Coordinates of C-alpha atoms in Angstrom, one line a residue:
Chain A
M1 CA -0.2 0.1 0.5
I2 CA 1.7 3.3 -0.9
P3 CA 1.0 5.7 1.7
G4 CA -0.9 8.7 0.7
L5 CA -3.8 6.5 -0.7
G6 CA -5.1 7.2 2.6
A7 CA -6.7 10.3 1.4
L8 CA -10.8 10.2 1.1
T9 CA -11.0 10.3 -1.8
Q10 CA -14.1 9.1 -3.4
D11 CA -12.2 6.0 -4.5
T12 CA -12.0 5.2 -0.6
L13 CA -14.9 2.5 1.1
W14 CA -13.5 0.7 4.6
C15 CA -14.8 -2.3 5.2
F16 CA -15.6 -4.5 7.9
S17 CA -12.3 -7.2 8.2
Q18 CA -12.4 -8.2 11.2
L19 CA -13.9 -8.4 15.4
K20 CA -12.5 -9.8 17.8
G21 CA -13.7 -9.6 21.4
T22 CA -16.1 -11.7 23.9
V23 CA -20.1 -12.1 23.3
E24 CA -22.2 -9.1 24.9
I25 CA -23.6 -11.6 27.0
G26 CA -20.4 -13.2 28.5
A27 CA -18.7 -9.5 28.9
T28 CA -17.6 -8.3 32.2
E29 CA -16.0 -4.9 33.4
A30 CA -12.5 -6.2 32.7
D31 CA -13.2 -7.0 29.7
I32 CA -13.3 -3.0 28.5
I33 CA -10.8 -2.2 26.1
S34 CA -8.6 0.7 27.2
T35 CA -6.1 0.6 24.9
V36 CA -4.9 -0.3 21.2
E37 CA -2.1 -0.3 19.1
F38 CA -0.3 -1.5 16.3
N39 CA 3.9 -2.6 15.8
H40 CA 6.4 0.0 14.2
T41 CA 5.7 -2.4 11.2
G42 CA 2.3 -3.2 11.9
E43 CA 2.4 -6.7 11.6
L44 CA 1.3 -6.6 15.2
L45 CA -1.5 -5.1 17.1
A46 CA -1.5 -4.7 20.8
T47 CA -5.0 -4.6 22.8
G48 CA -4.8 -4.1 27.2
D49 CA -8.0 -3.7 28.9
K50 CA -9.4 -3.0 31.9
G51 CA -8.5 -6.2 34.3
G52 CA -4.6 -5.4 33.1
R53 CA -4.6 -8.4 30.6
V54 CA -3.3 -7.5 27.8
V55 CA -3.6 -9.3 24.3
I56 CA -1.3 -9.4 21.1
F57 CA -2.9 -10.3 17.6
Q58 CA -0.8 -11.0 14.8
R59 CA -1.2 -10.5 11.3
E60 CA -0.9 -13.3 9.2
Q61 CA 1.3 -14.4 5.8
E62 CA -1.0 -12.8 2.7
S63 CA -1.5 -16.3 0.9
K64 CA -1.1 -15.3 -3.4
N65 CA -4.5 -17.3 -3.5
Q66 CA -6.2 -15.9 -1.4
V67 CA -6.2 -11.5 -3.0
H68 CA -9.2 -10.6 -1.8
R69 CA -7.8 -11.5 1.7
R70 CA -5.7 -9.3 3.7
G71 CA -3.8 -10.5 6.2
E72 CA -6.2 -10.7 9.4
Y73 CA -5.1 -10.3 12.4
N74 CA -5.1 -13.7 14.7
V75 CA -4.4 -13.7 19.0
Y76 CA -0.3 -14.1 19.4
S77 CA -0.7 -14.2 22.6
T78 CA -2.7 -13.4 26.1
F79 CA -1.0 -12.9 28.9
Q80 CA -2.0 -10.5 32.4
S81 CA 0.3 -7.6 32.5
H82 CA -1.0 -6.0 35.4
E83 CA -2.8 -7.3 38.6
P84 CA -5.3 -5.5 40.9
E85 CA -2.5 -3.4 44.5
F86 CA -3.7 -3.1 47.4
D87 CA -1.8 0.5 49.0
Y88 CA -2.0 0.2 52.7
L89 CA -0.6 3.1 53.6
K90 CA -3.4 5.1 52.1
S91 CA -5.9 2.6 52.2
L92 CA -6.2 3.0 48.4
E93 CA -7.1 0.3 46.0
I94 CA -4.5 0.6 42.9
E95 CA -6.5 -0.1 39.4
E96 CA -5.0 -3.1 36.8
K97 CA -6.1 -1.4 34.1
I98 CA -3.8 -1.1 31.4
N99 CA -3.9 3.6 30.5
K100 CA -1.0 2.7 27.1
I101 CA 0.5 0.3 25.4
R102 CA 3.5 1.5 23.9
W103 CA 5.9 -0.8 21.1
L104 CA 9.7 -0.8 20.9
P105 CA 10.9 -0.8 17.4
Q106 CA 12.4 -4.6 16.9
Q107 CA 16.1 -4.6 17.4
N108 CA 16.2 -9.1 17.4
A109 CA 13.9 -11.8 16.7
A110 CA 11.6 -11.0 20.3
Y111 CA 9.1 -8.0 20.2
F112 CA 9.1 -5.9 23.0
L113 CA 6.4 -3.5 23.7
L114 CA 5.2 -1.2 27.4
S115 CA 2.2 -1.7 29.2
T116 CA 1.6 0.6 32.5
N117 CA -1.1 0.9 34.6
D118 CA -2.0 4.1 37.9
K119 CA 1.4 3.1 39.0
T120 CA 3.8 1.2 37.2
V121 CA 4.8 0.4 34.2
K122 CA 6.7 -3.3 33.0
L123 CA 8.8 -3.9 29.6
W124 CA 7.9 -7.0 28.3
K125 CA 9.4 -9.7 25.9
V126 CA 7.3 -11.0 23.4
S127 CA 9.5 -14.7 22.2
E128 CA 8.3 -17.5 20.0
R129 CA 9.9 -20.5 21.2
D130 CA 9.5 -23.5 18.1
K131 CA 12.7 -25.7 19.4
R132 CA 12.7 -27.7 22.5
P133 CA 15.5 -29.7 23.6
E134 CA 15.9 -33.6 23.7
G135 CA 18.1 -36.3 25.1
Y136 CA 19.3 -35.2 28.6
N137 CA 21.3 -36.7 30.0
L138 CA 20.6 -36.6 33.8
K139 CA 16.4 -36.0 32.8
D140 CA 13.6 -38.5 30.9
E141 CA 11.9 -37.4 27.9
E142 CA 8.8 -36.3 31.2
G143 CA 12.0 -34.8 33.0
R144 CA 11.8 -36.6 36.1
L145 CA 15.8 -37.4 37.3
R146 CA 17.6 -40.1 36.3
D147 CA 20.0 -42.4 38.1
P148 CA 22.9 -42.0 38.0
A149 CA 23.9 -45.5 38.2
T150 CA 21.6 -46.6 34.9
I151 CA 23.5 -44.4 32.7
T152 CA 25.7 -46.7 30.7
T153 CA 26.4 -43.8 27.8
L154 CA 26.6 -40.0 27.0
R155 CA 24.6 -38.1 24.9
V156 CA 24.4 -34.3 23.8
P157 CA 20.8 -33.4 23.7
V158 CA 19.9 -31.7 20.5
L159 CA 17.1 -29.1 19.6
R160 CA 13.7 -30.8 17.7
P161 CA 11.0 -28.3 16.6
M162 CA 7.7 -28.9 18.4
D163 CA 5.1 -26.4 18.5
L164 CA 5.2 -22.7 18.4
M165 CA 4.8 -21.0 21.2
V166 CA 4.2 -18.2 22.6
E167 CA 6.2 -16.4 26.0
A168 CA 5.8 -13.0 27.4
T169 CA 8.2 -12.5 30.1
P170 CA 8.4 -9.2 32.1
R171 CA 12.0 -8.0 31.8
R172 CA 11.5 -5.0 32.9
V173 CA 9.2 -3.0 36.2
F174 CA 9.3 0.1 36.9
A175 CA 7.5 1.2 40.7
N176 CA 6.9 3.1 43.2
A177 CA 8.4 6.3 41.1
H178 CA 4.6 8.0 40.9
T179 CA 3.0 9.0 43.6
Y180 CA -0.1 10.5 41.2
H181 CA -1.5 8.4 38.1
I182 CA 0.5 7.4 35.2
N183 CA -1.8 9.0 32.1
S184 CA 0.9 8.7 28.9
I185 CA 4.4 6.8 28.1
S186 CA 6.5 7.5 24.7
V187 CA 9.2 6.0 23.7
N188 CA 12.6 8.4 22.7
S189 CA 13.7 7.7 19.3
D190 CA 17.0 7.1 20.9
Y191 CA 15.8 3.8 22.1
E192 CA 17.2 4.3 25.2
T193 CA 14.9 6.5 27.2
Y194 CA 11.4 6.4 27.1
M195 CA 9.4 9.7 29.5
S196 CA 5.9 8.2 31.8
A197 CA 3.8 11.0 32.9
D198 CA 1.7 11.1 35.3
D199 CA -0.9 14.5 37.1
L200 CA 1.7 16.3 37.9
R201 CA 5.1 14.9 36.8
I202 CA 7.3 13.7 34.3
N203 CA 10.4 11.0 34.6
L204 CA 12.7 10.2 32.3
W205 CA 13.5 6.3 31.9
N206 CA 16.3 4.6 31.0
F207 CA 15.4 1.3 29.7
E208 CA 17.5 -0.8 31.1
I209 CA 17.2 0.7 35.2
T210 CA 14.7 0.4 36.8
N211 CA 15.5 1.9 40.4
Q212 CA 15.7 5.2 39.3
S213 CA 14.1 7.7 37.4
F214 CA 15.1 11.4 35.5
N215 CA 11.9 14.0 36.9
I216 CA 12.1 16.1 34.0
V217 CA 9.0 17.9 34.7
D218 CA 6.8 19.2 38.0
I219 CA 3.7 21.4 38.4
K220 CA 2.9 20.1 41.7
P221 CA 2.4 23.4 43.6
A222 CA 3.5 23.9 47.0
N223 CA 0.1 23.9 48.4
M224 CA -2.6 21.6 46.6
E225 CA -5.3 24.0 47.6
E226 CA -3.6 26.5 44.5
L227 CA -3.6 23.4 42.2
T228 CA -5.6 24.6 39.5
E229 CA -3.7 23.1 36.0
V230 CA -3.1 19.3 35.7
I231 CA -0.5 16.7 32.9
T232 CA -3.3 15.6 30.7
A233 CA -0.8 13.4 28.5
A234 CA 2.7 14.2 27.0
E235 CA 4.7 12.1 24.3
F236 CA 8.5 12.5 22.5
H237 CA 9.0 14.0 19.5
P238 CA 9.7 11.4 16.6
H239 CA 12.7 12.2 15.4
H240 CA 14.3 14.5 17.6
C241 CA 15.1 12.7 21.1
N242 CA 15.4 15.9 23.1
T243 CA 11.9 17.7 22.6
F244 CA 8.4 16.4 24.1
V245 CA 5.2 17.7 24.9
Y246 CA 2.6 17.5 26.9
S247 CA -0.9 18.8 27.2
S248 CA -3.1 20.0 30.2
S249 CA -6.5 20.5 31.3
K250 CA -6.8 24.1 30.8
G251 CA -5.8 23.6 26.9
T252 CA -3.0 24.7 26.6
I253 CA 0.8 21.9 24.7
R254 CA 4.2 22.8 26.4
L255 CA 6.9 21.7 24.2
C256 CA 10.0 21.4 26.3
D257 CA 13.7 20.7 25.0
M258 CA 15.2 18.7 27.8
R259 CA 18.9 20.0 26.2
A260 CA 17.4 23.3 28.5
S261 CA 18.2 22.1 31.6
A262 CA 17.2 19.4 33.7
L263 CA 14.4 20.3 35.1
C264 CA 12.0 21.7 32.3
D265 CA 9.7 23.4 33.8
R266 CA 10.7 26.5 31.6
H267 CA 8.7 25.7 28.3
T268 CA 10.3 26.1 24.9
K269 CA 7.3 25.9 22.6
F270 CA 3.7 27.4 24.2
F271 CA 0.7 26.9 22.4
E272 CA -3.0 28.2 23.2
E273 CA -5.6 29.0 21.1
P274 CA -7.3 32.4 22.3
E275 CA -10.6 32.1 23.8
D276 CA -13.7 32.3 21.7
P277 CA -15.5 35.0 24.7
S278 CA -19.7 34.2 23.0
N279 CA -18.7 30.7 23.6
R280 CA -18.2 31.0 26.8
S281 CA -19.6 28.5 29.8
F282 CA -19.4 27.1 33.1
F283 CA -17.5 24.0 31.2
S284 CA -15.4 25.9 28.0
E285 CA -12.8 24.4 30.9
I286 CA -13.6 21.6 31.6
I287 CA -13.8 21.0 27.2
S288 CA -10.9 22.4 26.7
S289 CA -9.0 20.2 28.3
I290 CA -6.7 18.2 26.2
S291 CA -7.2 14.6 26.6
D292 CA -4.9 13.1 23.8
V293 CA -1.7 15.0 21.8
K294 CA 0.0 13.2 19.5
F295 CA 2.8 14.1 17.0
S296 CA 2.6 13.5 12.9
H297 CA 4.6 11.3 11.6
S298 CA 6.6 14.4 9.7
G299 CA 6.9 15.7 13.3
R300 CA 6.6 19.3 11.7
C301 CA 2.6 18.5 14.2
I302 CA 0.8 18.1 16.6
M303 CA -2.9 17.3 16.8
T304 CA -4.8 17.9 20.3
R305 CA -8.0 16.2 21.0
D306 CA -10.3 18.4 23.6
Y307 CA -14.1 17.5 24.0
L308 CA -15.4 18.6 20.9
T309 CA -12.7 19.3 18.4
V310 CA -9.7 17.9 17.2
K311 CA -7.0 20.4 16.5
V312 CA -3.9 20.5 14.5
W313 CA -0.7 22.4 15.5
D314 CA 2.2 23.5 13.6
L315 CA 4.5 24.0 15.9
N316 CA 5.9 26.8 14.6
M317 CA 2.4 28.8 15.7
E318 CA 1.9 28.2 18.8
N319 CA -0.6 31.6 19.1
R320 CA -3.0 29.2 16.9
P321 CA -3.4 25.9 15.5
V322 CA -3.7 25.8 11.7
E323 CA -6.6 23.0 11.4
T324 CA -9.4 22.6 13.2
Y325 CA -11.8 20.2 13.1
Q326 CA -15.8 19.6 14.8
V327 CA -15.6 16.0 15.8
H328 CA -19.3 16.4 17.6
D329 CA -20.2 20.0 17.6
Y330 CA -23.6 19.2 18.2
L331 CA -23.2 18.2 21.9
R332 CA -22.1 21.7 22.8
S333 CA -25.8 22.4 24.0
K334 CA -26.4 19.3 25.4
L335 CA -22.7 20.0 27.6
C336 CA -24.8 20.4 31.0
S337 CA -26.6 17.2 30.7
L338 CA -22.9 15.7 30.4
Y339 CA -21.6 17.5 33.0
E340 CA -24.3 15.9 35.7
N341 CA -23.6 12.1 33.9
D342 CA -19.5 12.4 33.4
C343 CA -19.3 12.0 29.7
I344 CA -18.1 15.2 29.9
F345 CA -14.7 13.9 31.4
D346 CA -14.6 11.6 28.8
K347 CA -10.8 11.0 27.6
F348 CA -10.6 10.9 23.4
E349 CA -7.6 9.7 21.8
C350 CA -6.4 10.6 18.3
V351 CA -4.9 9.0 16.0
W352 CA -2.9 10.2 12.7
N353 CA -2.2 7.9 9.2
G354 CA 0.3 6.7 8.3
S355 CA 1.3 9.3 5.5
D356 CA -0.4 12.3 8.2
S357 CA -3.0 13.1 5.6
V358 CA -6.2 11.7 7.2
I359 CA -7.0 12.5 11.1
M360 CA -9.6 9.8 13.2
T361 CA -10.5 9.9 16.3
G362 CA -13.6 8.4 18.4
S363 CA -17.0 9.5 19.8
Y364 CA -20.1 8.5 21.3
N365 CA -22.8 6.1 19.9
N366 CA -20.3 3.7 18.9
F367 CA -19.5 6.0 15.9
F368 CA -15.8 7.9 15.1
R369 CA -15.1 10.0 12.5
M370 CA -12.5 10.9 9.7
F371 CA -11.0 13.7 8.3
D372 CA -8.7 14.3 5.4
R373 CA -7.0 17.7 5.8
N374 CA -6.2 17.5 2.4
T375 CA -9.7 17.5 0.6
K376 CA -11.1 18.8 3.7
R377 CA -13.8 16.1 3.5
D378 CA -14.5 13.6 6.5
V379 CA -17.0 11.2 7.4
T380 CA -18.7 8.9 10.4
L381 CA -18.7 5.5 10.6
E382 CA -19.9 2.7 12.9
A383 CA -18.5 0.7 14.9
S384 CA -21.3 -2.5 15.0
R385 CA -22.2 -5.2 14.6
E386 CA -25.5 -5.2 12.5
N387 CA -22.0 -3.8 9.9
S388 CA -19.9 -7.0 10.5
K389 CA -20.5 -9.5 7.5
P390 CA -17.4 -10.0 6.1
R391 CA -15.8 -7.2 4.0
A392 CA -19.1 -5.3 4.5
I393 CA -18.7 -1.5 3.6
L394 CA -19.7 1.0 6.2
K395 CA -22.1 3.3 4.8
P396 CA -21.1 6.9 6.3
R397 CA -23.1 8.3 9.6
K398 CA -24.8 11.2 10.6
V399 CA -26.9 12.5 13.0
C400 CA -29.2 14.9 12.6
V401 CA -29.4 18.2 14.9
G402 CA -32.9 20.2 14.1
G403 CA -35.2 19.7 12.5
K404 CA -37.2 16.9 10.2
R405 CA -35.0 13.3 10.6
R406 CA -33.5 11.9 7.4
K407 CA -34.3 8.5 7.0
D408 CA -31.2 7.1 7.5
E409 CA -30.4 9.5 10.1
I410 CA -30.0 9.7 14.5
S411 CA -31.0 11.8 16.5
V412 CA -29.2 13.9 18.8
D413 CA -31.3 12.7 21.8
S414 CA -31.1 8.3 20.2
L415 CA -27.4 8.9 20.6
D416 CA -25.8 6.4 23.2
F417 CA -23.3 7.6 25.3
S418 CA -23.2 4.6 27.2
K419 CA -21.1 3.3 24.0
K420 CA -18.0 5.3 23.5
I421 CA -14.8 5.0 20.9
L422 CA -12.5 6.1 23.0
H423 CA -9.8 4.4 21.5
T424 CA -8.4 4.0 17.9
A425 CA -5.2 2.7 15.7
W426 CA -4.2 3.2 12.5
H427 CA -1.9 1.3 10.4
P428 CA 2.4 2.8 9.7
S429 CA 1.7 2.4 6.8
E430 CA -1.8 0.5 5.6
N431 CA -5.2 1.7 5.5
I432 CA -6.0 -1.0 8.3
I433 CA -7.6 0.2 11.2
A434 CA -8.6 -0.9 14.9
V435 CA -12.0 0.7 17.1
A436 CA -12.2 -0.2 20.7
A437 CA -16.0 -0.6 21.0
T438 CA -16.1 -1.7 24.5
N439 CA -15.4 -4.5 25.3
N440 CA -14.7 -5.6 21.3
L441 CA -12.1 -5.3 19.2
Y442 CA -13.1 -4.0 15.3
I443 CA -10.6 -4.2 12.6
F444 CA -11.6 -2.0 9.6
Q445 CA -9.7 -2.4 6.2
D446 CA -10.0 0.0 2.7
K447 CA -12.4 -1.8 0.1
V448 CA -9.2 -3.5 -2.0
N449 CA -11.1 -4.1 -5.2
Chain B
M1 CA -27.8 3.6 30.5
V2 CA -29.3 3.6 27.0
G3 CA -31.2 6.4 24.8
G4 CA -31.2 9.3 25.6
L5 CA -29.3 12.2 28.3
K6 CA -31.1 11.1 31.7
R7 CA -32.6 14.4 33.6
K8 CA -32.7 13.8 37.2
H9 CA -33.4 18.1 38.4
S10 CA -36.2 19.6 36.4
D11 CA -35.1 22.8 36.9
L12 CA -32.5 22.3 34.2
E13 CA -34.7 21.2 31.4
E14 CA -36.1 24.5 30.4
E15 CA -32.1 25.6 31.1
E16 CA -30.5 22.7 28.2
E17 CA -32.0 25.0 25.3
D18 CA -30.9 27.6 25.5
E19 CA -27.4 28.1 28.0
K20 CA -26.4 31.2 27.6
W21 CA -25.4 34.6 29.5
D22 CA -28.5 36.4 28.6
W23 CA -31.5 34.9 30.9
S24 CA -33.4 36.8 33.4
P25 CA -31.6 37.0 36.7
A26 CA -34.1 34.3 38.6
G27 CA -33.3 31.3 35.8
L28 CA -30.0 32.3 35.8
R29 CA -29.7 31.6 39.7
S30 CA -31.6 29.2 39.8
Y31 CA -29.1 27.6 37.1
Q32 CA -26.0 28.5 38.8
Q33 CA -27.6 26.9 41.6
A34 CA -28.2 23.5 40.0
L35 CA -25.1 23.6 38.7
L36 CA -23.8 23.9 42.2
R37 CA -26.3 21.4 43.7
I38 CA -24.7 18.8 41.7
S39 CA -20.7 19.6 41.8
L40 CA -20.9 19.3 45.4
D41 CA -22.3 16.0 44.4
K42 CA -19.3 14.8 42.2
V43 CA -17.0 15.8 44.8
Q44 CA -18.4 14.4 47.6
R45 CA -19.1 10.8 45.1
S46 CA -15.6 11.3 43.6
L47 CA -13.4 10.0 47.7
G48 CA -14.3 6.3 47.7
P49 CA -12.1 3.4 47.6
R50 CA -9.9 4.4 44.7
A51 CA -7.5 7.1 44.7
P52 CA -10.1 9.7 43.3
S53 CA -9.2 11.5 39.5
L54 CA -6.9 13.9 40.4
R55 CA -7.8 15.7 36.9
R56 CA -11.5 15.2 36.9
H57 CA -11.5 17.1 40.7
V58 CA -9.9 20.4 39.7
L59 CA -12.0 20.5 36.7
I60 CA -14.7 20.6 39.3
H61 CA -12.6 22.4 41.4
N62 CA -12.4 25.4 38.7
T63 CA -16.3 25.3 37.9
L64 CA -16.7 25.0 41.4
Q65 CA -14.8 28.3 41.7
Q66 CA -16.7 29.8 39.3
L67 CA -19.8 29.6 39.8
Q68 CA -18.9 30.9 43.1
A69 CA -18.3 34.0 41.7
A70 CA -21.5 33.8 39.8
L71 CA -23.6 33.7 42.4
C72 CA -21.7 36.6 44.1
L73 CA -21.3 39.1 41.4
T74 CA -25.0 38.2 40.5
P75 CA -27.5 40.3 42.3
A76 CA -30.2 38.5 43.9
P77 CA -33.5 39.1 42.8
A78 CA -36.4 40.7 44.5
L79 CA -38.3 38.4 47.0
P80 CA -34.7 36.1 47.9
P81 CA -35.9 32.7 49.0
E82 CA -32.8 32.5 50.0
P83 CA -30.6 35.1 50.4
L84 CA -29.0 34.8 54.3
F85 CA -27.0 32.6 53.4
L86 CA -25.4 33.2 50.2
G87 CA -22.3 35.5 52.5
E88 CA -21.8 33.0 54.3
E89 CA -22.1 30.1 51.7
D90 CA -18.4 31.6 49.7
F91 CA -17.2 31.0 52.7
S92 CA -18.5 27.5 53.5
L93 CA -17.8 26.9 49.7
S94 CA -14.6 27.7 49.5
A95 CA -13.5 26.1 52.8
T96 CA -15.0 23.0 52.4
I97 CA -13.2 22.6 48.5
G98 CA -10.1 23.8 50.0
S99 CA -10.4 20.6 53.2
I100 CA -11.9 18.3 50.1
L101 CA -8.4 19.6 48.8
R102 CA -6.4 18.9 51.4
E103 CA -8.1 15.6 52.3
L104 CA -7.3 15.1 48.9
E105 CA -4.0 15.8 49.3
T106 CA -3.2 13.6 52.7
S107 CA -4.4 10.7 51.2
M108 CA -2.1 10.5 47.4
D109 CA 0.6 12.5 48.9
E110 CA 3.7 11.0 49.3
T111 CA 4.0 10.0 53.5
E112 CA 7.0 7.8 52.0
P113 CA 9.9 9.5 49.5
P114 CA 9.7 7.6 46.7
Q115 CA 12.1 4.7 46.2
N116 CA 13.2 5.6 43.2
P117 CA 15.4 9.8 44.6
A118 CA 14.8 11.6 41.5
A119 CA 18.4 12.7 40.3
P120 CA 17.9 16.2 40.4
P121 CA 16.6 17.1 43.9
S122 CA 12.6 18.1 43.9
P123 CA 11.7 19.8 47.2
Q124 CA 9.7 16.5 48.8
N125 CA 9.7 17.8 52.6
E126 CA 6.4 20.0 51.9
V127 CA 4.2 20.7 54.9
L128 CA 1.0 20.5 54.8
S129 CA -1.0 22.2 56.6
Q130 CA -3.1 21.1 59.1
P131 CA -6.7 20.4 57.1
D132 CA -9.6 22.6 60.3
P133 CA -10.5 20.3 62.1
V134 CA -14.2 21.5 62.7
F135 CA -14.1 21.1 57.9
L136 CA -12.7 17.2 58.2
E137 CA -15.1 16.4 60.9
A138 CA -17.6 17.6 59.2
L139 CA -16.6 15.2 56.3
S140 CA -16.0 12.6 58.0
S141 CA -19.7 12.3 60.0
R142 CA -20.4 12.8 56.3
Y143 CA -18.7 9.9 55.4
L144 CA -19.9 7.8 58.8
G145 CA -23.7 8.4 57.8
D146 CA -23.7 10.7 61.3
S147 CA -24.7 13.6 61.2
S148 CA -25.8 14.6 63.8
L149 CA -25.7 18.3 65.1
D150 CA -25.0 17.0 68.6
D151 CA -21.3 15.6 67.7
F152 CA -22.2 19.8 66.8
F153 CA -22.0 21.0 69.8
L154 CA -19.9 19.2 71.5
D155 CA -16.6 19.6 70.5
I156 CA -17.6 23.2 69.7
D157 CA -15.8 26.3 71.5
T158 CA -18.7 28.6 71.7
S159 CA -17.5 31.0 74.5
A160 CA -15.9 33.4 71.6
V161 CA -19.4 33.7 69.6
E162 CA -20.9 36.5 71.2
K163 CA -23.7 38.0 68.2
E164 CA -27.0 40.0 68.9
P165 CA -29.7 37.1 69.0
A166 CA -30.9 37.1 66.3
V167 CA -34.7 36.5 63.6
A168 CA -34.0 32.7 63.2
P169 CA -33.3 32.6 59.8
P170 CA -36.0 30.1 57.5
E171 CA -34.6 26.6 56.6
P172 CA -31.7 27.0 54.0
P173 CA -33.7 24.5 51.2
H174 CA -31.6 21.2 51.0
N175 CA -31.8 20.2 47.9
L176 CA -29.0 23.8 47.8
F177 CA -25.7 22.3 49.1
C178 CA -26.4 17.9 48.6
A179 CA -22.9 18.9 50.8
P180 CA -24.4 18.6 54.8
G181 CA -20.2 20.3 55.4
S182 CA -21.2 23.5 54.0
W183 CA -25.7 22.9 55.1
E184 CA -24.8 22.3 58.7
W185 CA -22.2 25.0 59.3
N186 CA -23.9 27.7 58.6
E187 CA -26.6 25.3 60.6
L188 CA -24.7 26.1 63.5
D189 CA -23.6 29.0 63.7
H190 CA -28.0 30.1 63.1
I191 CA -28.3 27.9 66.6
M192 CA -26.1 29.1 68.6
E193 CA -27.1 32.8 68.0
I194 CA -30.6 31.4 68.4
I195 CA -29.3 29.0 72.2
L196 CA -26.8 32.4 73.2
G197 CA -30.3 34.7 72.3
S198 CA -32.4 33.5 74.6

């Protein structure tokens, strides 16, 4: 697939590919997917859930015989990454929910990923084992020790093929460095360090060292009563290993350069859009809170998601975004109800496609939205079981905001706010997307002609 | 929750249509008070077995402060149903928020130094200001479900309270403040006035 064909031209149609997850009846809260991430080649797709489990899917090799069936994702490995804990000193439960998964670039046969809950980051190694040593001298085939007196000859153990086994082992545990809840992890382009961010602090880690981290951002006030702003997301620049950004609950983004000082409390750049006075309300600050920030693959732009919009910022322009896309502006008149039922605090993520030409984010009613930056066209699609026939083309959806409702439109008051698409992922180079809808994972691909 | 948005408070239904600021003063006021009630409700509910979300807490706190400022600035309507509490509600509201944040800090802060020493030493030895015992009492009594006013009388030093006998205030509308901490503080004050006056 050539990057750039991600544009939403007339020819791009999205089709259902696969549906992973439990059936509705057996679903528990632990099955709710909390993060989705493709690895750097797109060969692997990882999900984390509220129960602390990680499931990794692997794309099968494309078969020349079945041209219409592009590589499907099948379960490759499942493991329990985090367990629930209890902090006895503070009488607080620590959730096992996986907040984020980030892959490391592949450097040998094994795969490495970072997974984190609210307090602890872990480095997992996922490797294959397809051979088994046989012919030990001191053990028999079942592993029982042999009586040395019965051994009359010596032999060299040999490796024999066995059924493929994928095992995940925790290689590092980075614990006890965060007082507040970790919301982001980001692998540095030097592949030697990564950062973890909580509500008030950001720490820099070396992958080899687990008992120490550098604190690079600290916005905790001396008096907690003066606290008015928290860190909501953070990410390293894709190419410059000294640069990172972090977003805040007040709708600001700060870009920092680690070469400037050890503690990056003073930013190099500060991105903030002046408030529109005509839209001012009691909820202005809450809806301006940034829930996700992502660098473009090129490293020239950042994308931010707040409650109602997605914005694209040019790193060279701090006073306003270069592009603003309305995700679900029809909710603006419903903010009071959304505040009451807590939906206004939902944290939606946003993603770039491989060529940075299309951006995607989720909404309610299992809707998700795509915006083409070049053609300025946008589309609303739905992840639903009704559209789950193989290669079924997804029909664009439309929300009716008032007046006469057309036959296939849905009115704002009929939207199901319990069905929210918070987590999505886009394959690094192809038009394959993974959309998490509560406890189900939908995989969509563009139509193969 | 399926389908449309749940609306618990009937006074919000009209306001839902247009949430701009050019309402009648009475309508705006009741809207602000409803938001205040919802916000205090949220603060109360957010302290549970799990460490609360600091982001959510800060956002609600900031919204509460805006509401507080708006309620002070908006002139009271001609026939006020509950005007006598408006002066005190500022003090009690901010104090309640303050004490909740302090309690939050106590529960979430590093009581032991983290086992990962930060390489550049960050100021670890903040001194936690002692939370106001009266408010913590109010908060804890709420959590334990025991909101008997008698406990307040036992613990409060009343010798400093010397006020002119005042007319018994009208019963504060119970739907104004869900957080008994702040309501009971006002109630206590007025009850003390009555007792000392008689």
